[in-house]
Amino acid sequence: MTEISGARLIDFQIMWNRLIGVVEEQAKVLMRTAFSPLVQECGDTSVGVFDLEGRMLAQAVTGTPGHVNSMALSVGHFLRHFPLETMNEGDVFITNDPWMGTGHLNDLVVVTPSFRNGRPVALFASTSHLMDLGGLGFGPDGRDVYMEGLNIPMLRLFDKGRVNETLMAMIRANSRLPIDSEGDTYSLAACNEVGSRRLLDMMEEFGVETIAPLADFICERSRAAVIEKIAQLPKGSWTDSIVFDGYDEPVRLVATVTVSDENIHVDFEGTAAASPFGINTPLTYTTAYTVFGLGCIVAADIPNNAGSLSPLSVSAPSGSILNPQRPAPVACRHLPGHLLPDLVYRCLAQGMPHLVPVEGTGSLWTVNLRGYGDRGQSPETGSFALSVTCSGGMGASPWGDGLSTTSFPSGVQGTPVEVAEIKAPVVFWKKELRPDSGGLGEIRGGLGQVIEIGSRVGQSFEVLAAFGRIANPPRGRDGGAAGAPGYVGLASGRTLRGSGLQTIEAGDRLVLMTPGGGGLGDPDRRDPDLLEAEVAAGLVSRDRAGKVHAALPLVEGEI
């Protein structure tokens, strides 16, 4: 590690902290200027600052691991397409290529070079989820990536400060929400511009012409800190698997985690082949969530950057569902992608069970709705497209009960009902905790929720279903019970498929029950006072609690 004088060390530490502040402001600008409620309200985004080698130096806390850690790889692709010597002040670059971006077409990645005294000094990147970019929409029904929406290759969004009007016209023409899509695109460029200004202010304050020494300091210190953490772990290789529902048949994900002296490697050899439907996960997204899962255990207190990520590596067979090749459909890459931390934890539980939680819901229950109505629709098309983020329960952990209705590992916030009802002509008749959904155990799994949605204007609407953990709920560990499986159906009583485009007829309602997390340990060992309090709060029924816990008496007729 490079030796640094005491005064310089203090300067570097201050500037590192300032960089984190810079990207936090960058994120706030994105959230406040975006049109998409997934960005405004839920934080389904990421921003970061990179050095001229494409190394991520700082990321905002706001953002999802899938965006952040795939964006960390994306900037390298931009540099290969647009070498530094070809960049000019005022340039802004864009793509939504799933294999060079964040894994599906709905996410735009925008990169902006920052110049000081006529020379490039850094790169700012941002990503966010657009509600609609044409095609079949944000659902798993596509049979190739071309059916899923507008594909934007590596292009200049701005050329020396002049907007690419042809590209913007293409984006508007290929969206059911053209105004929103245009606004979201500009919001990404705007937040990068603000980040660049703040970086230049910092460089002026500290009198530096380059951030290269600071970048080396950040990456070297972060890498060394993670390696020190890895050295304290048991060494070995462990293999396990998870089965998820898939589209029309179950899919097995297999992982082998190897912990060595200075590296943790995850190999997905044995995982199922790519699906013909849009539930495939490009390797960038596979890597993003895998290393995030590892980082939560190994480096939770170390800032996330290129240095801290470098000791964590991932491989997956080409052509598998976790490394599909173009033009595989990938719209709902989160279905397997969000399960990867839990799969990694199942492996690590064989060698270090005290460090890892039990399986939880994993994949978001994103309710993608589409239709027509009297409010919230696009003036140009008369249609609406809405994504509402919902979640199930987390698994129990050695340090406490699983959190209820919490979106781990994505970290996005739930869409407020009030916002959803403003954005689209729908009404939420119910959104409440789902009793008895958390897997019982000495430590209980988190609860899911019950949601009921209908049309505000008495019209039919579509749901682009992409829900998991229905046929294969989160498993418990060490005697703990599985969480409750998910459910998709209608208020009229018919059960719907967990995946695929389906219509909710006028007068009926969509009913969703999100899964609960798995429990940990023998349920009979749970503190009876704690269980009694949960019964009193309506989280666990007395009937269910009494059947598994001898110390809790059944009360006749009480549920």
Coordinates of C-alpha atoms in Angstrom, one line a residue, residues 532 535-536 540-544 553-559:
E532 CA -48.2 -14.2 23.1
V535 CA -50.9 -13.2 19.0
A536 CA -52.3 -10.1 20.8
V540 CA -49.8 -14.8 14.5
S541 CA -53.1 -16.5 15.1
R542 CA -53.5 -18.3 18.4
D543 CA -54.5 -21.5 16.6
R544 CA -51.3 -21.6 14.7
P553 CA -52.6 -22.6 25.4
L554 CA -55.3 -22.9 22.8
V555 CA -58.4 -20.8 23.5
E556 CA -61.5 -22.5 22.1
G557 CA -63.1 -20.4 19.4
E558 CA -60.3 -17.8 19.2
I559 CA -58.4 -17.2 16.0

